[in-house]
PDB file of C-alpha atoms in Angstrom:
ATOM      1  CA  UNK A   1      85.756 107.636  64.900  1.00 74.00           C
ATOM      2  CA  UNK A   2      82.460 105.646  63.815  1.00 83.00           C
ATOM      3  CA  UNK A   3      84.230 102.487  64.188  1.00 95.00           C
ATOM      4  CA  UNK A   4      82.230  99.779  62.197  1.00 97.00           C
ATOM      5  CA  UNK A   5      79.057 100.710  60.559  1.00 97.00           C
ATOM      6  CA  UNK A   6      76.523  98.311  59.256  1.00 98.00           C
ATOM      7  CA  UNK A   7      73.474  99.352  56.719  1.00 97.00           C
ATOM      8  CA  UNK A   8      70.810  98.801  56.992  1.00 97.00           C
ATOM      9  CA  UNK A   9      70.004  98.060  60.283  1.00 97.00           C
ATOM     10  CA  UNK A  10      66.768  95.892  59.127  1.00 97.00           C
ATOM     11  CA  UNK A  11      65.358  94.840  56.070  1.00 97.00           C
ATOM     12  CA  UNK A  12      62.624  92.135  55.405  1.00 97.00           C
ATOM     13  CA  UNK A  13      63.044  90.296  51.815  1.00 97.00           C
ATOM     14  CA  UNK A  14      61.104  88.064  50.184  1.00 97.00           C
ATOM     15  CA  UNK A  15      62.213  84.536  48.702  1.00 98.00           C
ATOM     16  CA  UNK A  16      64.639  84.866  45.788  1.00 97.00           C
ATOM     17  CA  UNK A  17      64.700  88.851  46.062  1.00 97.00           C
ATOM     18  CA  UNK A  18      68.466  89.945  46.332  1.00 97.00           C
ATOM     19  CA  UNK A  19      70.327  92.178  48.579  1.00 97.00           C
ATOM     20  CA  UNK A  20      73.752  94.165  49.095  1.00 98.00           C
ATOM     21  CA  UNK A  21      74.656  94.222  53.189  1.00 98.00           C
ATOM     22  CA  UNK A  22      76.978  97.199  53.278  1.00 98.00           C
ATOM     23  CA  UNK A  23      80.024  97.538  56.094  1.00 98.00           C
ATOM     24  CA  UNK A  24      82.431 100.172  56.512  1.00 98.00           C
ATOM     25  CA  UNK A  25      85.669 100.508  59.130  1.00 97.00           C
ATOM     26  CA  UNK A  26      87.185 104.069  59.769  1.00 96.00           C
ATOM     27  CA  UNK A  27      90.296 102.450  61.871  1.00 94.00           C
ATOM     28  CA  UNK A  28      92.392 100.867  59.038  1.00 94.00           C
ATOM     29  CA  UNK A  29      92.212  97.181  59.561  1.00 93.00           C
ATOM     30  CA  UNK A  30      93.036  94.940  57.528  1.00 92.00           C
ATOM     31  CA  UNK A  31      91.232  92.040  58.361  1.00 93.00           C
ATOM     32  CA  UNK A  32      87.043  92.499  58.113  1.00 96.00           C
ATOM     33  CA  UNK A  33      84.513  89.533  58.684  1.00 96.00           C
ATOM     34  CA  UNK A  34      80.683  88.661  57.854  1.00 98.00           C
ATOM     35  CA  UNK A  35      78.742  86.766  60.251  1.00 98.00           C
ATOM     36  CA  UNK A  36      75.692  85.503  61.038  1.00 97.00           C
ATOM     37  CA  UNK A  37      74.084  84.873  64.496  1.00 96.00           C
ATOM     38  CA  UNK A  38      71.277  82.308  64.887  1.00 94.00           C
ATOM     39  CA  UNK A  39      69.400  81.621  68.275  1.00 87.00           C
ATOM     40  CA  UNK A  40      71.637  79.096  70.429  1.00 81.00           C
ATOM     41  CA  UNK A  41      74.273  79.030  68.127  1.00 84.00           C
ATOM     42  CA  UNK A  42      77.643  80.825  68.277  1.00 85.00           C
ATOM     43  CA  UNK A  43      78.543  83.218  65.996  1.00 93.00           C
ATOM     44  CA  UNK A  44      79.391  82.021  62.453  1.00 95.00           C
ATOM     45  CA  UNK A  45      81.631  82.987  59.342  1.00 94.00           C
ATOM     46  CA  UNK A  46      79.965  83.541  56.424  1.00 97.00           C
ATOM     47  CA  UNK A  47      83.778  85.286  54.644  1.00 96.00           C
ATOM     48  CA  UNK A  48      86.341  86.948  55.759  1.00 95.00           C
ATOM     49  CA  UNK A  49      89.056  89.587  54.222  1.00 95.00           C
ATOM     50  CA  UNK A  50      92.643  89.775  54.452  1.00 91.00           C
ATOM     51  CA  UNK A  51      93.175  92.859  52.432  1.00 92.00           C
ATOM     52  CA  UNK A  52      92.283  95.116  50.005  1.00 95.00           C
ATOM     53  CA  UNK A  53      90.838  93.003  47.219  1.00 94.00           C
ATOM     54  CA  UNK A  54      91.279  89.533  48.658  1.00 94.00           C
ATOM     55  CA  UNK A  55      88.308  87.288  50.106  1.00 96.00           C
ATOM     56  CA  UNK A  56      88.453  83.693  51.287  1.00 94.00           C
ATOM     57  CA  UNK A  57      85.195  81.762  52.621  1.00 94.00           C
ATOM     58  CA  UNK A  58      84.162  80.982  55.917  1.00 93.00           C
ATOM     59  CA  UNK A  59      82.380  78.210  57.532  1.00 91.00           C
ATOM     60  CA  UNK A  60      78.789  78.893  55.875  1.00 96.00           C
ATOM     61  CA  UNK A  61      79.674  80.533  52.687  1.00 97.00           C
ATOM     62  CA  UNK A  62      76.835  79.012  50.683  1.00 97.00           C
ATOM     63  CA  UNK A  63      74.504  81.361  49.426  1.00 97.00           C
ATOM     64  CA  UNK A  64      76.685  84.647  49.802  1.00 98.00           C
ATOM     65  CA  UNK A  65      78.941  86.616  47.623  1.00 97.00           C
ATOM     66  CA  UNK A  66      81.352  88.995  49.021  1.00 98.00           C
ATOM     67  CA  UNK A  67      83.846  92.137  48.152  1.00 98.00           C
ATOM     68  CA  UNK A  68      86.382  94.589  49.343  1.00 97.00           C
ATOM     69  CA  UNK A  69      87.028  96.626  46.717  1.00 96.00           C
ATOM     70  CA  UNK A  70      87.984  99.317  48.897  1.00 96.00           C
ATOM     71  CA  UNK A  71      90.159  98.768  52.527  1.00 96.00           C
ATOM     72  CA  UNK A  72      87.655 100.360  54.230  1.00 97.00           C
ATOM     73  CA  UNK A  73      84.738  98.430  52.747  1.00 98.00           C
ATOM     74  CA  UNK A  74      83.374  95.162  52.858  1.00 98.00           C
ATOM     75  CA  UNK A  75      79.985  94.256  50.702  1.00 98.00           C
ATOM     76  CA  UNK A  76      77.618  91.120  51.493  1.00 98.00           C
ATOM     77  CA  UNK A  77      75.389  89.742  48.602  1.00 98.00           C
ATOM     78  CA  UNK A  78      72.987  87.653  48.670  1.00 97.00           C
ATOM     79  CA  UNK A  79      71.849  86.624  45.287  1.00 93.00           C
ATOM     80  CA  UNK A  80      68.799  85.142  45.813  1.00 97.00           C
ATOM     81  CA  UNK A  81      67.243  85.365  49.351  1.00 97.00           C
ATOM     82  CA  UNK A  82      65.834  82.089  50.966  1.00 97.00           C
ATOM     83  CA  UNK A  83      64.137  81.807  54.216  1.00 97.00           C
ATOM     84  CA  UNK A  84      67.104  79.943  55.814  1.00 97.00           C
ATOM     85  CA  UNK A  85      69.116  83.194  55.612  1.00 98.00           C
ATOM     86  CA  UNK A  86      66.916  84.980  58.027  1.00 97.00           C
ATOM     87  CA  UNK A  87      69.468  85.776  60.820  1.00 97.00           C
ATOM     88  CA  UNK A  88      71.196  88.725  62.451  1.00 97.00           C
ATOM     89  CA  UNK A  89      74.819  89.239  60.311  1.00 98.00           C
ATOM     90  CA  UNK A  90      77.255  91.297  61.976  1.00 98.00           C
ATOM     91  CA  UNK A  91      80.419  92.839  60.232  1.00 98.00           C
ATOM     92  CA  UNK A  92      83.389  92.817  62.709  1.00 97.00           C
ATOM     93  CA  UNK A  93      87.102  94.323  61.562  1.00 95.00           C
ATOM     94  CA  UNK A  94      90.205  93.821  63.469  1.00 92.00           C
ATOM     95  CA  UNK A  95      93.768  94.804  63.393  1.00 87.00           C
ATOM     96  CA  UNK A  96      97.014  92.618  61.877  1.00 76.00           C
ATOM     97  CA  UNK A  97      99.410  93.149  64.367  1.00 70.00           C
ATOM     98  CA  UNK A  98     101.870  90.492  62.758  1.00 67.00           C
ATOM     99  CA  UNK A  99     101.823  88.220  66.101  1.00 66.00           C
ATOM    100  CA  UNK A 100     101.163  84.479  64.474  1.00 62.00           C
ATOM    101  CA  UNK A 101      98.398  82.863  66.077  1.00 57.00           C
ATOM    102  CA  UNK A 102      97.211  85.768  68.274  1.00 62.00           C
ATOM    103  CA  UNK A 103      93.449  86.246  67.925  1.00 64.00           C
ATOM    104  CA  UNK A 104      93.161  89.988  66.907  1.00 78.00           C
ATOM    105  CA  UNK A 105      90.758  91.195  68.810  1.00 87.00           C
ATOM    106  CA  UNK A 106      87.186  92.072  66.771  1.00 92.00           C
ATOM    107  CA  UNK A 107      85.447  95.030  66.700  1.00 94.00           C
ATOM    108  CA  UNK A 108      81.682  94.848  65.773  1.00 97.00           C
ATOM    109  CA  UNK A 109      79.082  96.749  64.161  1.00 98.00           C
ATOM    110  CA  UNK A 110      75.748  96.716  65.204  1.00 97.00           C
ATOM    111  CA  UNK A 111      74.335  94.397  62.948  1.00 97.00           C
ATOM    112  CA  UNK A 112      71.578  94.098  60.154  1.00 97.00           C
ATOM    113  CA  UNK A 113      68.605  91.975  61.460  1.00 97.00           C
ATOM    114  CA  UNK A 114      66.851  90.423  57.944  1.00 97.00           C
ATOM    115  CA  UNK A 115      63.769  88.941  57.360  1.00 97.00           C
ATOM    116  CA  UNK A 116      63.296  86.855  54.226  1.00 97.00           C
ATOM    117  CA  UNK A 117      59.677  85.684  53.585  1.00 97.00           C
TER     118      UNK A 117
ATOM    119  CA  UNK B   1      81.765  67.788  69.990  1.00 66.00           C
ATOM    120  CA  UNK B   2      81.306  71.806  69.323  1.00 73.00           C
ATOM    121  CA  UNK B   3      84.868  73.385  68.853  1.00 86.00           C
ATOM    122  CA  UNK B   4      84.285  75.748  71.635  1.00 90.00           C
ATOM    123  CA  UNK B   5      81.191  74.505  74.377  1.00 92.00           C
ATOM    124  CA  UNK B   6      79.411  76.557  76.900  1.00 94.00           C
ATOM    125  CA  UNK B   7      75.816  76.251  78.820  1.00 91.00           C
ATOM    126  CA  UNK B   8      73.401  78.406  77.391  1.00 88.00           C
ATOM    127  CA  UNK B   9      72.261  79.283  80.917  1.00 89.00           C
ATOM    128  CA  UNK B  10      70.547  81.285  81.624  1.00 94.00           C
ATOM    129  CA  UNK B  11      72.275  82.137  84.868  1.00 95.00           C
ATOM    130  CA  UNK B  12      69.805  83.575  86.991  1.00 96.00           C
ATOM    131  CA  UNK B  13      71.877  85.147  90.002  1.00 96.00           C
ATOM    132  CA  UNK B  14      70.927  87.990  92.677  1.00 97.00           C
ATOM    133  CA  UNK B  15      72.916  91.381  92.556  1.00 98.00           C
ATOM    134  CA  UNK B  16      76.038  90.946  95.134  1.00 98.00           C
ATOM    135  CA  UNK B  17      76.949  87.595  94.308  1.00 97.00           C
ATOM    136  CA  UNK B  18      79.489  85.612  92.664  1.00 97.00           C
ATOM    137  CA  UNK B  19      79.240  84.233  88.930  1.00 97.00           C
ATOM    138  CA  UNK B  20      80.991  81.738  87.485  1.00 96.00           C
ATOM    139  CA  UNK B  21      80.990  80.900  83.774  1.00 96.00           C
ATOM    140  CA  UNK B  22      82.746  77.976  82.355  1.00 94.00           C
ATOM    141  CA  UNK B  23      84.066  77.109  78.519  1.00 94.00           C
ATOM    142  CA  UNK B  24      85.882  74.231  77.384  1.00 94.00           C
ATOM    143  CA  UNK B  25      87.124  73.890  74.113  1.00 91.00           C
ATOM    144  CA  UNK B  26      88.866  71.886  71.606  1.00 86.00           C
ATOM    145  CA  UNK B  27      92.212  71.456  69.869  1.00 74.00           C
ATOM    146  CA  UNK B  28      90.930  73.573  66.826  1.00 66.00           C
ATOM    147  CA  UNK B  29      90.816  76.490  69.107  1.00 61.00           C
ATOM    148  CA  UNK B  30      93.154  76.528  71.291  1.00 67.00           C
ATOM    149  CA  UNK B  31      95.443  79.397  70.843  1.00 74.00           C
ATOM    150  CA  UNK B  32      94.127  82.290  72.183  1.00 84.00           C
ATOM    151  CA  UNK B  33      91.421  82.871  74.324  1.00 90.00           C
ATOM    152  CA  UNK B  34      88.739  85.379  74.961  1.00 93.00           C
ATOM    153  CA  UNK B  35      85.302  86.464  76.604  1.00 96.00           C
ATOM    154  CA  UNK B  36      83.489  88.813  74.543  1.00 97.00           C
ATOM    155  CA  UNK B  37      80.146  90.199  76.067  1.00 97.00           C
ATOM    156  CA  UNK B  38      77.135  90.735  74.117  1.00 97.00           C
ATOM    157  CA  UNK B  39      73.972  92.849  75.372  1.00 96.00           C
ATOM    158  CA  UNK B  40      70.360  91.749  74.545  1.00 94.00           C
ATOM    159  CA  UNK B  41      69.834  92.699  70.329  1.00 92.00           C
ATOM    160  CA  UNK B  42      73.679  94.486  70.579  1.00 95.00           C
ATOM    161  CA  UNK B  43      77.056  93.713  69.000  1.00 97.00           C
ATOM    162  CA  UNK B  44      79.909  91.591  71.119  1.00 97.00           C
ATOM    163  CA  UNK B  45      82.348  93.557  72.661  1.00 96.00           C
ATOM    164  CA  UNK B  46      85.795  92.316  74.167  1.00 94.00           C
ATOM    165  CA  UNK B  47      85.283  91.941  77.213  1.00 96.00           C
ATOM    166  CA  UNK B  48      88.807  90.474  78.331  1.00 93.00           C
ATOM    167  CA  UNK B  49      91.714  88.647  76.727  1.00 89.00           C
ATOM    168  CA  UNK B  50      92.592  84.997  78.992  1.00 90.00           C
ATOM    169  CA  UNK B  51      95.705  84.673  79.626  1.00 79.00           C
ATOM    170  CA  UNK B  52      97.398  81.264  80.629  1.00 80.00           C
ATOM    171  CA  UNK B  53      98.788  82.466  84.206  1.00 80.00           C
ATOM    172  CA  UNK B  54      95.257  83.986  84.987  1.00 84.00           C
ATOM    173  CA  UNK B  55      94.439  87.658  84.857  1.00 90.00           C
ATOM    174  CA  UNK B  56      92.048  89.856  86.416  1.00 93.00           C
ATOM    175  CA  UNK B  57      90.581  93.197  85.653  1.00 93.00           C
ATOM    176  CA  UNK B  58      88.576  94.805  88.512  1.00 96.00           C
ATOM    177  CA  UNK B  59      85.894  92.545  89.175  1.00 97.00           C
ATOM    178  CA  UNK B  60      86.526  90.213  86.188  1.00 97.00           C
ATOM    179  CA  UNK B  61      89.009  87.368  86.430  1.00 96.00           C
ATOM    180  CA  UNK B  62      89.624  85.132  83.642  1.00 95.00           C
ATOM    181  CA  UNK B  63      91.369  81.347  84.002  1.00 94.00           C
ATOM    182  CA  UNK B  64      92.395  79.051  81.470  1.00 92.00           C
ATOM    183  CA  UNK B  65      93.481  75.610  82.337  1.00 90.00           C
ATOM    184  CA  UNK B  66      95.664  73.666  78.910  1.00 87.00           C
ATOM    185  CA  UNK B  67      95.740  70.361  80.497  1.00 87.00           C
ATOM    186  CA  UNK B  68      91.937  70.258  81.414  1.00 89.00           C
ATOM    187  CA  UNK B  69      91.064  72.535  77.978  1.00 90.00           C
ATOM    188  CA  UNK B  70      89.105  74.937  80.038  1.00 91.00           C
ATOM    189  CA  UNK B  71      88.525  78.397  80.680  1.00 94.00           C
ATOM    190  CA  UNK B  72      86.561  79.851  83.001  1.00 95.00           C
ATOM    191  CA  UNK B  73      84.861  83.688  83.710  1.00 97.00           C
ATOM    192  CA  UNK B  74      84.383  85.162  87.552  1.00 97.00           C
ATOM    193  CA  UNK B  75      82.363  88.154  87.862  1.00 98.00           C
ATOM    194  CA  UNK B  76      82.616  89.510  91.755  1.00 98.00           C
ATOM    195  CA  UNK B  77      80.112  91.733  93.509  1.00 98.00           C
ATOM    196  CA  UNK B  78      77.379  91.285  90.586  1.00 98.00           C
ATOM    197  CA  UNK B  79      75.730  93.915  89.350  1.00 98.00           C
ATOM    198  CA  UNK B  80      72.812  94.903  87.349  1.00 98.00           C
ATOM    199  CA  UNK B  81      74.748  96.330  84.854  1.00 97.00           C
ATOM    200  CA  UNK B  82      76.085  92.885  83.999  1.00 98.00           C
ATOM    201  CA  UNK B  83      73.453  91.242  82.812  1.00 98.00           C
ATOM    202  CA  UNK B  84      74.109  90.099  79.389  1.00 97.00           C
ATOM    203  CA  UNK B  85      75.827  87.152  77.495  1.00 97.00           C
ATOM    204  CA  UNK B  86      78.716  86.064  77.968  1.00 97.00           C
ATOM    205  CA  UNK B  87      80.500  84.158  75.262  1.00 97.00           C
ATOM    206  CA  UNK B  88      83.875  82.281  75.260  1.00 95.00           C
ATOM    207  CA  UNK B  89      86.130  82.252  72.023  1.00 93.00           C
ATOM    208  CA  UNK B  90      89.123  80.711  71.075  1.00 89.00           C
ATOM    209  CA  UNK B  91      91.128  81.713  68.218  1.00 85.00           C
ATOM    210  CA  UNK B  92      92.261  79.082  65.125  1.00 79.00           C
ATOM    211  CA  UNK B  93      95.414  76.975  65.389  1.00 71.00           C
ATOM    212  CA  UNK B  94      96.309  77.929  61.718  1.00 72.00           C
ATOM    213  CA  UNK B  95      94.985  81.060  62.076  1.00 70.00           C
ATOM    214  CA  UNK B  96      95.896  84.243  64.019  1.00 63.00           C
ATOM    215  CA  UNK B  97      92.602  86.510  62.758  1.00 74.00           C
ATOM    216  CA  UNK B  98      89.808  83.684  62.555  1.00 83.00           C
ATOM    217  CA  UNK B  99      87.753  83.378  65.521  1.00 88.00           C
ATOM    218  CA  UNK B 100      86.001  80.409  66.930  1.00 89.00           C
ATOM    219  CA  UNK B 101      82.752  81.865  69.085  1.00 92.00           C
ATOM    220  CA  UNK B 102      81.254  79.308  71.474  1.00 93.00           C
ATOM    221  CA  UNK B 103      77.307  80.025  71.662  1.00 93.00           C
ATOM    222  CA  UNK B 104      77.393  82.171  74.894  1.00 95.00           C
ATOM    223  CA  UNK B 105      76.108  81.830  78.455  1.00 96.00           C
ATOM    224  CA  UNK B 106      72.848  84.438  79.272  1.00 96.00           C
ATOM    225  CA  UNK B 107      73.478  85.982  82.629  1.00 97.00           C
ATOM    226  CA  UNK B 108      70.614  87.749  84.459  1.00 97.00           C
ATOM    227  CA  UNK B 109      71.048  89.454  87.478  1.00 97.00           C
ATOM    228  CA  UNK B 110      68.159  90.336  89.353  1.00 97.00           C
ATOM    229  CA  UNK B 111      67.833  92.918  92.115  1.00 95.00           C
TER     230      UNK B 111
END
């Protein structure tokens, strides 16, 4: 198993260009996550995914569109690239083992390092 | 106050020895607990679940303390190997797939 995939790996934009960040999961979860990692901060949620055709926004949502058309698949947008989206995002997926208020563990990709100019 | 607080470190520590990482958190995140570890330009991995009577796995042993809203990380017998960062997470009270990620704690060992 691949596990979860990220592409690309790096990409340097310029301001108000646009980009699709692509993730894919070969171990059936149902739950998949975007993130982005700054320097001294902790990770943070951009969206998340519940299922098959659902999204719901995260803690910096702003400036990001999102999709899961697919289980397996979970698409980042950004419309319009500004320099304060230059970050490391990181796709994570994790398993809904029905247990309220358990903290699924998260499995990672390896992340997408972008540039905007 | 940050939902989930560490020290950045770094931790600069000779091979051998004892480390100690500490996390305290707040009532947003206090569920579940966990220390992921995350090498230098890598992904976070799990590194161990924390478990309220204490658990230990090898050289890792994990602590969490309700009353004090703390958690803490001991790494025995250092090793190179185990440089990285370390970072503490708690999951969401209303939540049992959203994460909380505290900012991590850099470890270096040196030989």
């Amino acid at each position: 198993n691949a596990g979860v995939t990220q592409t690309p790996k790096f990409r340097v934009l310029k301001t108000g260009q646009s980009m699709t960040l692509l993730c894919a999961q070969d171990m059936n979860h149902e739950y998949m996550y975007w993130y982005r990692q700054d320097p001294g901060m902790g990770l943070r949620l951009i969206h998340y995914s519940v299922g098959e055709g659902t999204t719901a926004k995260g803690e910096v949502p702003d400036g990001y569109n999102v999709s899961r058309l697919k289980k397996q698949n979970f698409l980042l947008g950004l419309e319009s690239a500004a320099p304060s989206q230059t970050s490391v995002y990181f796709c994570a997926s994790s398993y809904n083992s029905g247990r309220p208020n358990s903290g699924e563990t998260q499995y990672f990709g390896p992340g997408t390092r972008l540039l905007v100019l | 106050r940050k939902e989930v607080e560490q020290d950045p470190g770094p931790l600069n520590v000779p091979e051998g020895a004892t480390v100690a990482f500490n996390c305290t958190y707040s009532n947003s995140a206090s569920q579940s607990f966990f220390w992921y570890r995350q090498d230098c330009r890598k992904e976070p991995k799990l590194l161990m679940s924390v478990y309220s009577s204490g658990n230990e796995d090898g050289r890792f042993t994990a602590q969490l303390n309700r009353a004090s809203q703390y958690i803490s990380l001991l790494i025995r017998d250092s090793k190179l190997s185990d440089s990285a960062t370390y970072l503490c997470v708690g999951s969401r009270m209303d939540s049992n797939y959203q994460l909380i990620w505290g900012a991590g704690t850099k470890l270096i060992i040196k030989p």
